[in-house]
DNA sequence: AAAATGACCCTCCTTAGACT
DNA sequence: AGTCTAAGGAGGGTCATTTT
């Protein structure tokens, strides 16, 4: 749910950014880079021109939020409930620093990096405690493209050539290292502990049985035609996105390789490898 | 009639063991 | 140790049969 909230926030910001002229900007999403000390940092939205770079941290937080410039924290008030978040301003400034180092390391000339914290939820009320010029970094999603246009007016000098600009974007994509989230390791669970079988969407996790194209729950007699899809999605999320015919058989409690074959076909699962080396890929289910 | 299943067949990957 | 070869077997495709 946390991830979904973040994702929805990013979607709404992207909508606003889509009004910008395509050719003038390179925009990269969820860019995850390694800094010079081997740690990773992730930029929600990276926007570049030959004149400046904007890095955007997107927060999808509802209710009333308070930026506390003195203690560097973000407080969310939702009714009577108060919750503190890591200060996004400090975070985006840290990203700014790391990106500067990164650009230096790859011998790019100095180029202004303009950090922004975007509040994607339009109904969120923003307040502040204390004064700071950092306030200018905070903006609402509806306003972000006007800010970008404004940067265009302020930063008029090209710091890198168009050729270097293209090179930079290509390098960023090449150096992007997507986070590998290992659920099993994080929760210290062994593969064998995972309950396999197709779960009934209606009741307990007793494996469903396949009967002529349908999944029947032996417990509540619920019938589903698509229950295997969520099972395979679980597999992709928990164990991995590559699986063999036999692997699917074991996970879905099927005895026939033909059924697996049919299911894979009906889902248009991409596959690599020939014959018994065939591997199905579940990436699209995530 | 349409869809799903399972037996059968062919392909070719994997593996063990012989050979260099 | 590395390469070659043959046997075994897993996988996909086809098609007759079964089920819905």
GROMACS .gro file of C-alpha atoms (C1' of nucleotides) in nm:
model
  326
    1UNK     CA    1   0.000   0.000   0.000
    2UNK     CA    2   0.291   0.229   0.078
    3UNK     CA    3   0.434   0.156  -0.264
    4UNK     CA    4   0.100   0.213  -0.430
    5UNK     CA    5   0.057   0.551  -0.261
    6UNK     CA    6   0.402   0.649  -0.388
    7UNK     CA    7   0.322   0.521  -0.732
    8UNK     CA    8  -0.008   0.708  -0.753
    9UNK     CA    9   0.170   1.026  -0.648
   10UNK     CA   10   0.423   0.982  -0.924
   11UNK     CA   11   0.150   0.918  -1.177
   12UNK     CA   12  -0.023   1.243  -1.091
   13UNK     CA   13   0.302   1.442  -1.119
   14UNK     CA   14   0.378   1.276  -1.451
   15UNK     CA   15   0.042   1.390  -1.576
   16UNK     CA   16   0.137   1.751  -1.511
   17UNK     CA   17   0.484   1.708  -1.658
   18UNK     CA   18   0.330   1.565  -1.974
   19UNK     CA   19   0.220   1.917  -2.069
   20UNK     CA   20   0.583   2.020  -2.112
   21UNK     CA   21   0.735   2.018  -2.459
   22UNK     CA   22   0.885   1.674  -2.519
   23UNK     CA   23   1.191   1.774  -2.713
   24UNK     CA   24   1.316   2.032  -2.468
   25UNK     CA   25   1.346   1.797  -2.172
   26UNK     CA   26   1.470   1.452  -2.089
   27UNK     CA   27   1.266   1.300  -1.809
   28UNK     CA   28   1.364   0.983  -1.625
   29UNK     CA   29   1.153   0.818  -1.356
   30UNK     CA   30   1.264   0.624  -1.049
   31UNK     CA   31   1.627   0.663  -1.134
   32UNK     CA   32   1.840   0.462  -0.890
   33UNK     CA   33   2.212   0.531  -0.897
   34UNK     CA   34   2.516   0.427  -0.700
   35UNK     CA   35   2.704   0.710  -0.533
   36UNK     CA   36   3.081   0.728  -0.505
   37UNK     CA   37   3.070   0.545  -0.171
   38UNK     CA   38   2.879   0.252  -0.316
   39UNK     CA   39   2.545   0.346  -0.160
   40UNK     CA   40   2.235   0.385  -0.369
   41UNK     CA   41   2.007   0.682  -0.402
   42UNK     CA   42   1.681   0.701  -0.589
   43UNK     CA   43   1.538   1.004  -0.762
   44UNK     CA   44   1.163   0.996  -0.823
   45UNK     CA   45   1.174   1.222  -1.126
   46UNK     CA   46   1.487   1.341  -1.301
   47UNK     CA   47   1.443   1.618  -1.558
   48UNK     CA   48   1.729   1.760  -1.760
   49UNK     CA   49   1.805   2.018  -2.026
   50UNK     CA   50   2.150   2.136  -2.139
   51UNK     CA   51   2.100   2.431  -1.902
   52UNK     CA   52   1.986   2.278  -1.577
   53UNK     CA   53   1.873   1.962  -1.400
   54UNK     CA   54   1.569   1.931  -1.177
   55UNK     CA   55   1.534   1.644  -0.933
   56UNK     CA   56   1.192   1.591  -0.786
   57UNK     CA   57   1.093   1.404  -0.475
   58UNK     CA   58   0.726   1.320  -0.479
   59UNK     CA   59   0.521   1.291  -0.162
   60UNK     CA   60   0.167   1.164  -0.170
   61UNK     CA   61   0.059   1.259   0.180
   62UNK     CA   62  -0.296   1.357   0.265
   63UNK     CA   63  -0.442   1.585   0.532
   64UNK     CA   64  -0.244   1.878   0.664
   65UNK     CA   65   0.133   1.863   0.651
   66UNK     CA   66   0.375   2.076   0.848
   67UNK     CA   67   0.730   2.136   0.733
   68UNK     CA   68   0.931   2.190   1.049
   69UNK     CA   69   1.239   2.385   0.935
   70UNK     CA   70   1.386   2.390   1.282
   71UNK     CA   71   1.386   2.018   1.358
   72UNK     CA   72   1.392   1.907   0.995
   73UNK     CA   73   1.091   1.685   1.004
   74UNK     CA   74   0.761   1.655   0.824
   75UNK     CA   75   0.449   1.618   1.034
   76UNK     CA   76   0.125   1.490   0.892
   77UNK     CA   77  -0.200   1.574   1.067
   78UNK     CA   78  -0.501   1.369   0.974
   79UNK     CA   79  -0.780   1.444   1.215
   80UNK     CA   80  -0.635   1.379   1.561
   81UNK     CA   81  -0.358   1.157   1.435
   82UNK     CA   82  -0.011   1.305   1.395
   83UNK     CA   83   0.266   1.124   1.220
   84UNK     CA   84   0.625   1.225   1.150
   85UNK     CA   85   0.802   1.158   0.824
   86UNK     CA   86   1.162   1.190   0.722
   87UNK     CA   87   1.213   1.545   0.601
   88UNK     CA   88   1.183   1.537   0.221
   89UNK     CA   89   1.379   1.862   0.192
   90UNK     CA   90   1.684   1.712   0.361
   91UNK     CA   91   1.639   1.405   0.146
   92UNK     CA   92   1.622   1.588  -0.184
   93UNK     CA   93   1.918   1.804  -0.082
   94UNK     CA   94   2.114   1.488  -0.010
   95UNK     CA   95   2.020   1.359  -0.354
   96UNK     CA   96   2.136   1.687  -0.501
   97UNK     CA   97   2.476   1.646  -0.336
   98UNK     CA   98   2.513   1.287  -0.442
   99UNK     CA   99   2.413   1.367  -0.799
  100UNK     CA  100   2.669   1.648  -0.810
  101UNK     CA  101   2.939   1.404  -0.699
  102UNK     CA  102   2.816   1.152  -0.950
  103UNK     CA  103   2.836   1.402  -1.238
  104UNK     CA  104   3.185   1.503  -1.127
  105UNK     CA  105   3.292   1.143  -1.118
  106UNK     CA  106   3.183   1.095  -1.478
  107UNK     CA  107   3.355   1.421  -1.582
  108UNK     CA  108   3.048   1.622  -1.665
  109UNK     CA  109   3.083   1.998  -1.626
  110UNK     CA  110   2.904   2.176  -1.343
  111UNK     CA  111   2.539   2.223  -1.416
  112UNK     CA  112   2.279   2.370  -1.179
  113UNK     CA  113   2.082   2.099  -0.997
  114UNK     CA  114   1.748   2.230  -0.875
  115UNK     CA  115   1.578   2.012  -0.614
  116UNK     CA  116   1.203   2.017  -0.566
  117UNK     CA  117   0.964   1.846  -0.328
  118UNK     CA  118   0.629   1.799  -0.494
  119UNK     CA  119   0.314   1.731  -0.297
  120UNK     CA  120   0.104   1.531  -0.537
  121UNK     CA  121  -0.222   1.527  -0.344
  122UNK     CA  122  -0.414   1.840  -0.446
  123UNK     CA  123  -0.625   1.845  -0.129
  124UNK     CA  124  -0.325   1.841   0.103
  125UNK     CA  125  -0.279   2.159   0.305
  126UNK     CA  126   0.082   2.268   0.340
  127UNK     CA  127   0.199   2.464   0.643
  128UNK     CA  128   0.536   2.558   0.784
  129UNK     CA  129   0.704   2.599   1.120
  130UNK     CA  130   0.980   2.857   1.109
  131UNK     CA  131   1.125   3.038   0.815
  132UNK     CA  132   1.367   2.905   0.563
  133UNK     CA  133   1.452   2.973   0.204
  134UNK     CA  134   1.408   2.601   0.161
  135UNK     CA  135   1.034   2.672   0.137
  136UNK     CA  136   1.081   2.757  -0.228
  137UNK     CA  137   1.166   2.393  -0.290
  138UNK     CA  138   0.817   2.283  -0.192
  139UNK     CA  139   0.548   2.293  -0.454
  140UNK     CA  140   0.218   2.135  -0.545
  141UNK     CA  141   0.188   1.904  -0.841
  142UNK     CA  142  -0.034   2.145  -1.038
  143UNK     CA  143   0.239   2.406  -1.031
  144UNK     CA  144   0.543   2.199  -1.121
  145UNK     CA  145   0.542   2.260  -1.496
  146UNK     CA  146   0.519   2.637  -1.442
  147UNK     CA  147   0.825   2.611  -1.220
  148UNK     CA  148   1.011   2.421  -1.487
  149UNK     CA  149   0.918   2.686  -1.746
  150UNK     CA  150   1.041   2.944  -1.502
  151UNK     CA  151   1.378   2.768  -1.470
  152UNK     CA  152   1.397   2.790  -1.847
  153UNK     CA  153   1.379   3.168  -1.822
  154UNK     CA  154   1.629   3.195  -1.537
  155UNK     CA  155   1.889   2.947  -1.661
  156UNK     CA  156   1.958   3.052  -2.016
  157UNK     CA  157   2.320   2.946  -2.057
  158UNK     CA  158   2.392   2.601  -2.196
  159UNK     CA  159   2.628   2.426  -1.956
  160UNK     CA  160   2.668   2.116  -2.168
  161UNK     CA  161   2.639   2.059  -2.541
  162UNK     CA  162   2.342   1.875  -2.684
  163UNK     CA  163   2.575   1.586  -2.759
  164UNK     CA  164   2.690   1.569  -2.397
  165UNK     CA  165   2.329   1.596  -2.286
  166UNK     CA  166   2.233   1.288  -2.486
  167UNK     CA  167   2.541   1.111  -2.355
  168UNK     CA  168   2.440   1.196  -1.999
  169UNK     CA  169   2.090   1.057  -2.038
  170UNK     CA  170   2.223   0.739  -2.194
  171UNK     CA  171   2.477   0.697  -1.914
  172UNK     CA  172   2.211   0.751  -1.647
  173UNK     CA  173   1.994   0.481  -1.799
  174UNK     CA  174   2.293   0.250  -1.822
  175UNK     CA  175   2.394   0.311  -1.461
  176UNK     CA  176   2.039   0.275  -1.334
  177UNK     CA  177   2.026  -0.020  -1.095
  178UNK     CA  178   1.668  -0.122  -1.013
  179UNK     CA  179   1.619  -0.221  -0.653
  180UNK     CA  180   1.591  -0.592  -0.603
  181UNK     CA  181   1.350  -0.648  -0.326
  182UNK     CA  182   1.396  -0.991  -0.177
  183UNK     CA  183   1.087  -1.062   0.029
  184UNK     CA  184   1.210  -1.401   0.150
  185UNK     CA  185   1.537  -1.258   0.276
  186UNK     CA  186   1.373  -0.955   0.432
  187UNK     CA  187   1.138  -1.164   0.638
  188UNK     CA  188   1.376  -1.456   0.682
  189UNK     CA  189   1.145  -1.712   0.529
  190UNK     CA  190   1.263  -2.025   0.352
  191UNK     CA  191   1.123  -2.110   0.009
  192UNK     CA  192   0.983  -2.437   0.144
  193UNK     CA  193   0.773  -2.252   0.398
  194UNK     CA  194   0.565  -2.083   0.131
  195UNK     CA  195   0.224  -2.247   0.100
  196UNK     CA  196   0.183  -2.340  -0.264
  197UNK     CA  197  -0.136  -2.397  -0.457
  198UNK     CA  198  -0.399  -2.166  -0.600
  199UNK     CA  199  -0.575  -1.983  -0.322
  200UNK     CA  200  -0.947  -1.934  -0.317
  201UNK     CA  201  -1.025  -1.562  -0.357
  202UNK     CA  202  -1.327  -1.618  -0.136
  203UNK     CA  203  -1.204  -1.809   0.169
  204UNK     CA  204  -0.914  -1.986   0.338
  205UNK     CA  205  -0.581  -2.070   0.176
  206UNK     CA  206  -0.671  -2.428   0.092
  207UNK     CA  207  -0.546  -2.505  -0.260
  208UNK     CA  208  -0.811  -2.497  -0.528
  209UNK     CA  209  -0.851  -2.783  -0.773
  210UNK     CA  210  -0.852  -2.741  -1.148
  211UNK     CA  211  -1.151  -2.893  -1.320
  212UNK     CA  212  -1.182  -2.831  -1.691
  213UNK     CA  213  -1.067  -2.473  -1.711
  214UNK     CA  214  -1.207  -2.370  -1.376
  215UNK     CA  215  -1.067  -2.358  -1.027
  216UNK     CA  216  -1.290  -2.511  -0.764
  217UNK     CA  217  -1.248  -2.440  -0.395
  218UNK     CA  218  -1.299  -2.766  -0.206
  219UNK     CA  219  -1.390  -2.569   0.105
  220UNK     CA  220  -1.651  -2.314  -0.007
  221UNK     CA  221  -1.715  -2.446  -0.361
  222UNK     CA  222  -1.633  -2.110  -0.510
  223UNK     CA  223  -1.548  -2.130  -0.880
  224UNK     CA  224  -1.294  -1.907  -1.051
  225UNK     CA  225  -1.146  -1.907  -1.398
  226UNK     CA  226  -0.859  -1.676  -1.322
  227UNK     CA  227  -0.740  -1.775  -0.973
  228UNK     CA  228  -0.409  -1.905  -1.111
  229UNK     CA  229  -0.313  -1.555  -1.225
  230UNK     CA  230  -0.284  -1.421  -0.873
  231UNK     CA  231  -0.098  -1.735  -0.769
  232UNK     CA  232   0.160  -1.675  -1.042
  233UNK     CA  233   0.175  -1.311  -0.943
  234UNK     CA  234   0.249  -1.421  -0.587
  235UNK     CA  235   0.524  -1.640  -0.722
  236UNK     CA  236   0.672  -1.349  -0.915
  237UNK     CA  237   0.659  -1.122  -0.611
  238UNK     CA  238   0.786  -1.370  -0.355
  239UNK     CA  239   1.022  -1.604  -0.533
  240UNK     CA  240   1.114  -1.468  -0.874
  241UNK     CA  241   0.999  -1.387  -1.225
  242UNK     CA  242   1.150  -1.688  -1.398
  243UNK     CA  243   0.984  -2.027  -1.383
  244UNK     CA  244   0.975  -2.354  -1.576
  245UNK     CA  245   0.679  -2.565  -1.673
  246UNK     CA  246   0.758  -2.799  -1.385
  247UNK     CA  247   0.792  -2.507  -1.146
  248UNK     CA  248   0.444  -2.388  -1.238
  249UNK     CA  249   0.311  -2.741  -1.194
  250UNK     CA  250   0.450  -2.759  -0.843
  251UNK     CA  251   0.333  -2.413  -0.747
  252UNK     CA  252  -0.021  -2.448  -0.881
  253UNK     CA  253  -0.056  -2.814  -0.781
  254UNK     CA  254  -0.115  -2.932  -1.135
  255UNK     CA  255  -0.017  -3.276  -1.259
  256UNK     CA  256  -0.036  -3.211  -1.632
  257UNK     CA  257   0.229  -3.020  -1.823
  258UNK     CA  258  -0.025  -2.964  -2.101
  259UNK     CA  259  -0.251  -2.768  -1.869
  260UNK     CA  260   0.045  -2.553  -1.770
  261UNK     CA  261   0.124  -2.513  -2.135
  262UNK     CA  262  -0.233  -2.400  -2.208
  263UNK     CA  263  -0.239  -2.161  -1.913
  264UNK     CA  264   0.091  -2.009  -2.022
  265UNK     CA  265  -0.045  -1.965  -2.374
  266UNK     CA  266  -0.374  -1.817  -2.263
  267UNK     CA  267  -0.185  -1.564  -2.050
  268UNK     CA  268   0.059  -1.490  -2.333
  269UNK     CA  269   0.349  -1.546  -2.098
  270UNK     CA  270   0.673  -1.454  -2.271
  271UNK     CA  271   0.933  -1.728  -2.272
  272UNK     CA  272   1.293  -1.789  -2.364
  273UNK     CA  273   1.485  -2.108  -2.429
  274UNK     CA  274   1.400  -2.406  -2.649
  275UNK     CA  275   1.255  -2.741  -2.548
  276UNK     CA  276   1.308  -2.835  -2.188
  277UNK     CA  277   1.521  -2.529  -2.134
  278UNK     CA  278   1.214  -2.308  -2.174
  279UNK     CA  279   1.174  -2.046  -1.906
  280UNK     CA  280   0.855  -1.848  -1.859
  281UNK     CA  281   0.881  -1.488  -1.752
  282UNK     CA  282   0.633  -1.339  -1.507
  283UNK     CA  283   0.757  -0.980  -1.519
  284UNK     CA  284   0.433  -0.853  -1.672
  285UNK     CA  285   0.235  -0.969  -1.369
  286UNK     CA  286   0.406  -0.731  -1.130
  287DA     C1'  287  -2.025  -2.652  -3.047
  288DA     C1'  288  -1.648  -2.520  -2.786
  289DA     C1'  289  -1.307  -2.589  -2.462
  290DA     C1'  290  -1.012  -2.874  -2.183
  291DT     C1'  291  -0.758  -3.276  -2.116
  292DG     C1'  292  -0.430  -3.639  -2.179
  293DA     C1'  293  -0.190  -3.987  -2.474
  294DC     C1'  294   0.147  -3.993  -2.809
  295DC     C1'  295   0.536  -3.834  -3.065
  296DC     C1'  296   0.925  -3.565  -3.180
  297DT     C1'  297   1.287  -3.248  -3.043
  298DC     C1'  298   1.674  -3.133  -2.810
  299DC     C1'  299   1.873  -3.038  -2.337
  300DT     C1'  300   2.111  -3.260  -1.964
  301DT     C1'  301   2.401  -3.588  -1.771
  302DA     C1'  302   2.696  -3.983  -1.713
  303DG     C1'  303   3.069  -4.213  -1.869
  304DA     C1'  304   3.423  -4.308  -2.208
  305DC     C1'  305   3.789  -4.114  -2.438
  306DT     C1'  306   4.171  -3.782  -2.548
  307DA     C1'  307   4.082  -3.146  -1.717
  308DG     C1'  308   3.833  -3.103  -2.114
  309DT     C1'  309   3.566  -3.308  -2.503
  310DC     C1'  310   3.268  -3.624  -2.719
  311DT     C1'  311   2.879  -3.940  -2.737
  312DA     C1'  312   2.477  -4.180  -2.631
  313DA     C1'  313   2.095  -4.257  -2.321
  314DG     C1'  314   1.733  -4.062  -2.070
  315DG     C1'  315   1.396  -3.751  -2.001
  316DA     C1'  316   1.153  -3.300  -1.997
  317DG     C1'  317   0.911  -2.997  -2.286
  318DG     C1'  318   0.602  -2.846  -2.665
  319DG     C1'  319   0.286  -2.970  -3.043
  320DT     C1'  320  -0.082  -3.253  -3.229
  321DC     C1'  321  -0.498  -3.471  -3.209
  322DA     C1'  322  -0.851  -3.787  -3.035
  323DT     C1'  323  -1.133  -3.802  -2.640
  324DT     C1'  324  -1.389  -3.609  -2.268
  325DT     C1'  325  -1.640  -3.252  -2.042
  326DT     C1'  326  -1.910  -2.845  -2.021
   0.00000   0.00000   0.00000
